[in-house]
Coordinates of C-alpha atoms in Angstrom, one line a residue:
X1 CA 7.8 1.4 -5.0
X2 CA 9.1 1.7 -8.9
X3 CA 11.8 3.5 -7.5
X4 CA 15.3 0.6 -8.4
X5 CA 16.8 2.3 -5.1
X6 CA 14.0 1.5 -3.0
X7 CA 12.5 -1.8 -4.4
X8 CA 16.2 -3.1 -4.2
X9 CA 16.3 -1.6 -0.2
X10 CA 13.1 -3.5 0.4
X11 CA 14.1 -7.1 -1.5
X12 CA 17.6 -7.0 0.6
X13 CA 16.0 -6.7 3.5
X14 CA 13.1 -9.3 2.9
X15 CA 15.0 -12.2 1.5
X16 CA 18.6 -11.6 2.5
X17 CA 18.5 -10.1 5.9
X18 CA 19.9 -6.4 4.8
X19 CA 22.4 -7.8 2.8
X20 CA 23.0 -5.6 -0.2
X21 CA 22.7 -8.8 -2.6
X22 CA 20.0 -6.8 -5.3
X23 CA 21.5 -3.1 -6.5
X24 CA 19.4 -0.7 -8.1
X25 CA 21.4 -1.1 -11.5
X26 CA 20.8 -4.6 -11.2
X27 CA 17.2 -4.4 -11.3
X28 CA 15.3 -4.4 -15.2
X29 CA 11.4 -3.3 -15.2
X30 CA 9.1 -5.8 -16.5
X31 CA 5.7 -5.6 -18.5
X32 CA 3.3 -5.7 -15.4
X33 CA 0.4 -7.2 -18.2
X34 CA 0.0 -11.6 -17.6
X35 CA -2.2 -13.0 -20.2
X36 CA -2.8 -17.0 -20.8
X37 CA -5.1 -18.6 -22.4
X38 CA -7.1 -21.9 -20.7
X39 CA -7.9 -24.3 -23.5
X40 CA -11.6 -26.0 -22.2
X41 CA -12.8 -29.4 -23.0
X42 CA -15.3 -28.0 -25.0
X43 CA -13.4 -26.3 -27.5
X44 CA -14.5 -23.2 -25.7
X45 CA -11.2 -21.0 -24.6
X46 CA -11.1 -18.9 -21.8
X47 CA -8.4 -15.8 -21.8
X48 CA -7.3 -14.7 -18.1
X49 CA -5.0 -11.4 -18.0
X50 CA -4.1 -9.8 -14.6
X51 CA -1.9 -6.4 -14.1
X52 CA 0.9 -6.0 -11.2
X53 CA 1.6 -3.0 -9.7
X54 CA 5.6 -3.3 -10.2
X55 CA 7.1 -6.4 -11.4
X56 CA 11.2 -6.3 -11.9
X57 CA 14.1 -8.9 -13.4
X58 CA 16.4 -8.7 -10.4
X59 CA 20.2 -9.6 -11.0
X60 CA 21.3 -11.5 -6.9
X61 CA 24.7 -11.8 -7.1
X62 CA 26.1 -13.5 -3.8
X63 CA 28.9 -15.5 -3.3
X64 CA 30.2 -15.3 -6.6
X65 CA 26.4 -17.1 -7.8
X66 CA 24.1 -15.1 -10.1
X67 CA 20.5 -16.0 -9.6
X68 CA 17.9 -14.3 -11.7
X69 CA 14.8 -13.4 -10.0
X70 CA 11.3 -11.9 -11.3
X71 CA 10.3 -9.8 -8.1
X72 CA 7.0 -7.9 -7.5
X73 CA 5.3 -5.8 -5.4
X74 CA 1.2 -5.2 -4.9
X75 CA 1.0 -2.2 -3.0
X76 CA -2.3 -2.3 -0.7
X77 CA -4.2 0.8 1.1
X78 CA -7.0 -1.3 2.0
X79 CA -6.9 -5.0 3.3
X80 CA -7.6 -7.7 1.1
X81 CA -8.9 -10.8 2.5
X82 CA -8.2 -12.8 -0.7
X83 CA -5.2 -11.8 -1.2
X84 CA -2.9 -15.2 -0.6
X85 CA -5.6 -16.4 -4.1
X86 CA -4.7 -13.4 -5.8
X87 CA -1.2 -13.4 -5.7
X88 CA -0.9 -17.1 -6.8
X89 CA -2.7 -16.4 -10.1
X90 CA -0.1 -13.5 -10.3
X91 CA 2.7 -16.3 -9.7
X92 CA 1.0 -18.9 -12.2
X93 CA 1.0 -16.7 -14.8
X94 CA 4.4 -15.8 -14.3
X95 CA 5.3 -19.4 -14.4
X96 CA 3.2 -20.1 -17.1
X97 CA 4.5 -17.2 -19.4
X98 CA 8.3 -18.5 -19.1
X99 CA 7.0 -22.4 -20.0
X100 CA 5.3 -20.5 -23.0
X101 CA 8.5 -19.0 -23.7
X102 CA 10.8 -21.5 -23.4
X103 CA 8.4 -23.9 -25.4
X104 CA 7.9 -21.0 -28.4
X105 CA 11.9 -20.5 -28.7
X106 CA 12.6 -25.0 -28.6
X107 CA 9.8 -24.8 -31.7
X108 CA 12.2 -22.6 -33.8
X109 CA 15.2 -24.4 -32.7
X110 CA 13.4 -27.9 -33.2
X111 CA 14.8 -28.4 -37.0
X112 CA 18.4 -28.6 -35.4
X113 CA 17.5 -30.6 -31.8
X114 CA 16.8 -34.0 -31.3
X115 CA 14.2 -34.5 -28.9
X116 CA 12.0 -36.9 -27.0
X117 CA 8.1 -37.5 -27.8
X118 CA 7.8 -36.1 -23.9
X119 CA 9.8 -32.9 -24.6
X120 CA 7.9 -32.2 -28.1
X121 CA 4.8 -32.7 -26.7
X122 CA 5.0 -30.4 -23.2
X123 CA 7.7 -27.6 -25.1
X124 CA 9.1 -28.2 -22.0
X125 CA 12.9 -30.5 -22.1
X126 CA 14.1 -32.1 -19.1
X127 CA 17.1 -28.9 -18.5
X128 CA 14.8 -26.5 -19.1
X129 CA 14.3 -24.4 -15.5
X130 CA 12.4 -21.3 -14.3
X131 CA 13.1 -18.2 -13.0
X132 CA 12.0 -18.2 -9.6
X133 CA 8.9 -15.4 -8.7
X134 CA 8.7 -13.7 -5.8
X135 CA 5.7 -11.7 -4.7
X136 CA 5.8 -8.8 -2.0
X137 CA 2.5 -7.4 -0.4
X138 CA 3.3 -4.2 1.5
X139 CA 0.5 -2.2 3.4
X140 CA -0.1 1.4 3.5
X141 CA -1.9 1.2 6.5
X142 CA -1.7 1.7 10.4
X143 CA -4.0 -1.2 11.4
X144 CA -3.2 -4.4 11.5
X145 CA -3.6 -6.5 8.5
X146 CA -5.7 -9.1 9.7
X147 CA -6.6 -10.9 6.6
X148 CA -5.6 -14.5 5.7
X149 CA -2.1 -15.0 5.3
X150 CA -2.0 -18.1 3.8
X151 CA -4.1 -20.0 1.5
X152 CA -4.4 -23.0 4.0
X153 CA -6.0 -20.1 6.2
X154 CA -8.8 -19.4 3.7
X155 CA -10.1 -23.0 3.1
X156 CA -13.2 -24.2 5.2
X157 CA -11.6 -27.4 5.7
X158 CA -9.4 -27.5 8.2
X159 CA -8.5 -31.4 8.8
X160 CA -5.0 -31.6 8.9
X161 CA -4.7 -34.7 6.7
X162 CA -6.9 -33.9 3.5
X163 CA -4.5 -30.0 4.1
X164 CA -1.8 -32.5 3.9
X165 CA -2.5 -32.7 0.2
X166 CA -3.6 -29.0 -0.8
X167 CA -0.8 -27.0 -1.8
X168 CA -0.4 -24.3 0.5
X169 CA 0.7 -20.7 -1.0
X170 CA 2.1 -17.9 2.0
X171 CA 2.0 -14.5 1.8
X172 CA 5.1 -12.4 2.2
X173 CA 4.0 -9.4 4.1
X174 CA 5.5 -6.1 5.1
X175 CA 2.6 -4.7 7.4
X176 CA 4.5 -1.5 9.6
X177 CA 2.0 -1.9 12.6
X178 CA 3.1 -5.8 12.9
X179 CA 7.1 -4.5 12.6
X180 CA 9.3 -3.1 15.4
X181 CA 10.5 0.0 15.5
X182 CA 14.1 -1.5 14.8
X183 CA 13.1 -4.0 11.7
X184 CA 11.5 -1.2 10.2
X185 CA 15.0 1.2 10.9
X186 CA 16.9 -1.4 8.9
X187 CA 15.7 -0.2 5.9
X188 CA 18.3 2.4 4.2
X189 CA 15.9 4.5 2.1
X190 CA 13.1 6.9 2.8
X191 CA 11.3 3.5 2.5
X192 CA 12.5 3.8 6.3
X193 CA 10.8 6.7 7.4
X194 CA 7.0 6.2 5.4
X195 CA 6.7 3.0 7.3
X196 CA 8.0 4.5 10.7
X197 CA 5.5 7.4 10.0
X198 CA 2.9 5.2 9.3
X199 CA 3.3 2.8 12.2
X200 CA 2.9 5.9 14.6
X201 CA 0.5 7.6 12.9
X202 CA -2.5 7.3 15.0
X203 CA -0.3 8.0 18.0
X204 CA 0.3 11.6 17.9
X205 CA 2.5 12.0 20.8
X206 CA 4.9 8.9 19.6
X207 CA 5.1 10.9 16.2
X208 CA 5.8 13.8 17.0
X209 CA 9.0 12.8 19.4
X210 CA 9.8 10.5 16.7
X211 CA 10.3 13.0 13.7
X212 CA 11.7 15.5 16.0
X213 CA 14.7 12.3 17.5
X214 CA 15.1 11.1 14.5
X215 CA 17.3 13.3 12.0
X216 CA 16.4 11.5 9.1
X217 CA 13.2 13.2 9.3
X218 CA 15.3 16.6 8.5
X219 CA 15.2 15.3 4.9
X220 CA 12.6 13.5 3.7
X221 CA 12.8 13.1 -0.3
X222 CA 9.6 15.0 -1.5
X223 CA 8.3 11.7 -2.9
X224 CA 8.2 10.0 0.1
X225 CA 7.0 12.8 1.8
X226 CA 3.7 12.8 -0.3
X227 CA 3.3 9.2 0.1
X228 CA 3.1 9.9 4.0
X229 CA 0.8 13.2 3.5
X230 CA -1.4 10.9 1.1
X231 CA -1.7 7.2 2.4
X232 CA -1.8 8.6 6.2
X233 CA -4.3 11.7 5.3
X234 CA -2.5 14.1 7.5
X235 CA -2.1 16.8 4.8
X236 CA 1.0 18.0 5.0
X237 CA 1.6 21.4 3.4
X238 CA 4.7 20.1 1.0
X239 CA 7.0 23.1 -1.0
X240 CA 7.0 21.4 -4.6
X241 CA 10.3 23.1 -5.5
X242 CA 12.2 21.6 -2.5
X243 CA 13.4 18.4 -3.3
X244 CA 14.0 17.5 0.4
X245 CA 11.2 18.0 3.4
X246 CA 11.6 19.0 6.9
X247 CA 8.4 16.6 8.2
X248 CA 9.2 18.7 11.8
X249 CA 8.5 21.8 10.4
X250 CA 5.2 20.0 8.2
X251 CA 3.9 18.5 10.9
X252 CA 4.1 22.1 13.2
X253 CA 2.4 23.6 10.0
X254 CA -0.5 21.1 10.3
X255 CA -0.8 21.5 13.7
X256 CA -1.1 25.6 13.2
X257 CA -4.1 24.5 10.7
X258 CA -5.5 22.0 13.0
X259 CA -5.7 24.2 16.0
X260 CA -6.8 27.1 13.7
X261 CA -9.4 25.3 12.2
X262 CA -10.6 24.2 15.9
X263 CA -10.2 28.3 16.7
X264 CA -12.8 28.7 14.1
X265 CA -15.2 26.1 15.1
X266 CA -15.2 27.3 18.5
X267 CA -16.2 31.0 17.3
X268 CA -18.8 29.5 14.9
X269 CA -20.3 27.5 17.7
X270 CA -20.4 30.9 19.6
X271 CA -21.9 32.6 17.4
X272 CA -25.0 29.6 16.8
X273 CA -25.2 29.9 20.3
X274 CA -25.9 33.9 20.3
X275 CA -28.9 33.3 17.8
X276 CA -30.5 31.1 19.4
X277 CA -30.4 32.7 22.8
X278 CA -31.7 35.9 20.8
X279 CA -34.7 34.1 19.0
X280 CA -35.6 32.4 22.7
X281 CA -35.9 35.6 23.8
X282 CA -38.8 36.4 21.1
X283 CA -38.1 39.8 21.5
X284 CA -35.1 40.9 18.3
X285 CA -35.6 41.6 14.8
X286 CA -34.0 39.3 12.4
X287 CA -31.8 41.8 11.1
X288 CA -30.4 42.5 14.6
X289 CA -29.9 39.1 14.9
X290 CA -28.1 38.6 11.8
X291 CA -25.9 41.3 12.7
X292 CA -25.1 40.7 16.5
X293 CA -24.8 37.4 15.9
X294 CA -22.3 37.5 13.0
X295 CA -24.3 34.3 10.6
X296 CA -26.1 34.7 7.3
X297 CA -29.9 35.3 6.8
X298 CA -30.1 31.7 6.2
X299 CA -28.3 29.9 9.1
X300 CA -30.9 31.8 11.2
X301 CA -33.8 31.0 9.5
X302 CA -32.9 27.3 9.9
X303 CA -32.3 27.9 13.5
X304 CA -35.6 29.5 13.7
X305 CA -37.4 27.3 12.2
X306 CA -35.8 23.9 14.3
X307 CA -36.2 26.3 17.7
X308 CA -40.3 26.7 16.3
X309 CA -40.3 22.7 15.8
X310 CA -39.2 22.1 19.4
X311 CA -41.8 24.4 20.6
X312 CA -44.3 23.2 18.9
X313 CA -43.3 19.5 19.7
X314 CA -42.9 20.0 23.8
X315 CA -47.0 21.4 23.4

């Protein structure tokens, strides 16, 4: 998601419909560290410090307007249900490090200002403005994210006129299993195809006609590729010198594995099945055994001894 091409792919078509308003040259990476301190009654302070996963400047020019954004991602494998809470302290210190800011550059320009009492005192003058933060939660996962999406949604209270006074704070969401096929082709990156592959993941018959329809799963960039392989656990045998992957031919090659593997269990159950019919009998050495039946000394030893345990328990 660090990626200018995609994180600009994903901001156009979250806040500005697939407009291409954000371009990857417009986009300027961003200490992901937030640190404030909270000055107590007591004297005491308290130091709070929270780290994003990407946080960018982004440069939206539309209409001949320049708007300067600071635009984040938290990337989530797992469900949080406290997630709405997190990101708002993510927010607030964002907020909160631009008032520090703008108050620490007014203090060195004080000497050649004149100011009110209310503007000394909050570093804060009436034309100063912020930078407005957007926060983006997108889910790795094939479930749906049924967590709170809204802070309102949290709280134990639910009367609608004390919520009437509680700030409420929304999540912005991009969750591939609660996104149709054609919002999710919108995107123009391999942005694209991890969240198709993700939405069909535990639909093997879907996938499978999907990658095989869909050319753009000819050539998947290998970074993408080993996001699907990773965050869907399918294990996709990936050729680190290619740049681009054939997720047809990777998901054939897992299949091979899969059905080999299943190949191998069946013989192994076989074989299990052949020593214990043999030690039934009561009548074959162990080292016949062992060698008609294909297992080590040890697998039939344990399968002696549980076969001498049900005996011994049906008497």
């Amino acid at each position: 998601m660090s990626d200018n091409e995609v994180f600009a792919d994903v901001f156009n078509q979250f806040l500005f419909h697939g407009e291409k308003v954000l371009t990857s040259d417009s986009l300027t990476p961003v200490d992901t560290s937030a640190f404030t301190v909270l000055y107590g009654e007591t004297g005491t302070d308290t130091s709070v410090q929270r780290f994003r996963d990407v946080l960018k400047l982004g440069i939206a020019k539309k209409n001949k307007t320049v708007v300067y954004l600071l635009l984040g991602i938290e990337n989530q494998s797992e469900i949080h249900f406290a997630m709405p809470v997190r990101n708002m302290l993510y927010d607030a210190l964002a907020y909160t490090e631009q008032v520090e800011a703008t108050a620490k550059r007014h203090r060195l320009e004080q000497m050649n200002q004149q100011v009110s009492s209310a503007e000394y005192l909050s570093g804060f003058y009436r034309d100063d403005r912020l930078v407005p933060v957007v926060t983006l939660v997108v889910y790795f996962g094939s479930d749906v994210w049924d967590a709170p999406k809204s802070l309102h949604e949290m709280l134990e209270c639910k009367d609608e006129k004390v919520l009437s006074f509680v700030a409420d704070y929304r999540l912005n969401l991009i969750a591939p299993a609660q996104m149709s096929e054609d919002e999710i082709s919108r995107f123009t990156t391999s942005f694209r195809e991890v969240m198709l592959f993700i939405k069909y993941s535990t639909d093997k018959r879907r996938l499978r006609e999907l990658v095989s329809e869909d050319s753009a799963f000819r050539r998947v960039d290998r970074e993408a590729a080993r996001v699907i392989s990773t965050v869907t656990g399918t294990n996709l045998q990936l050729n680190e010198s290619e740049e681009a992957v054939d997720m047809c031919l990777a998901i054939d090659e897992m299949c091979k594995d899969e059905r080999m593997e299943g190949r191998m269990e069946g013989r192994m159950e076989s074989r299990t099945e052949t020593a214990q019919r043999m030690l039934k009998a009561g009548k074959y050495a162990m080292e016949d055994i062992v060698e008609i039946s294909g297992l080590e000394i040890g697998k039939v030893l344990k399968l002696k001894e549980m076969i001498d345990t049900e005996s011994v328990l049906e008497k």
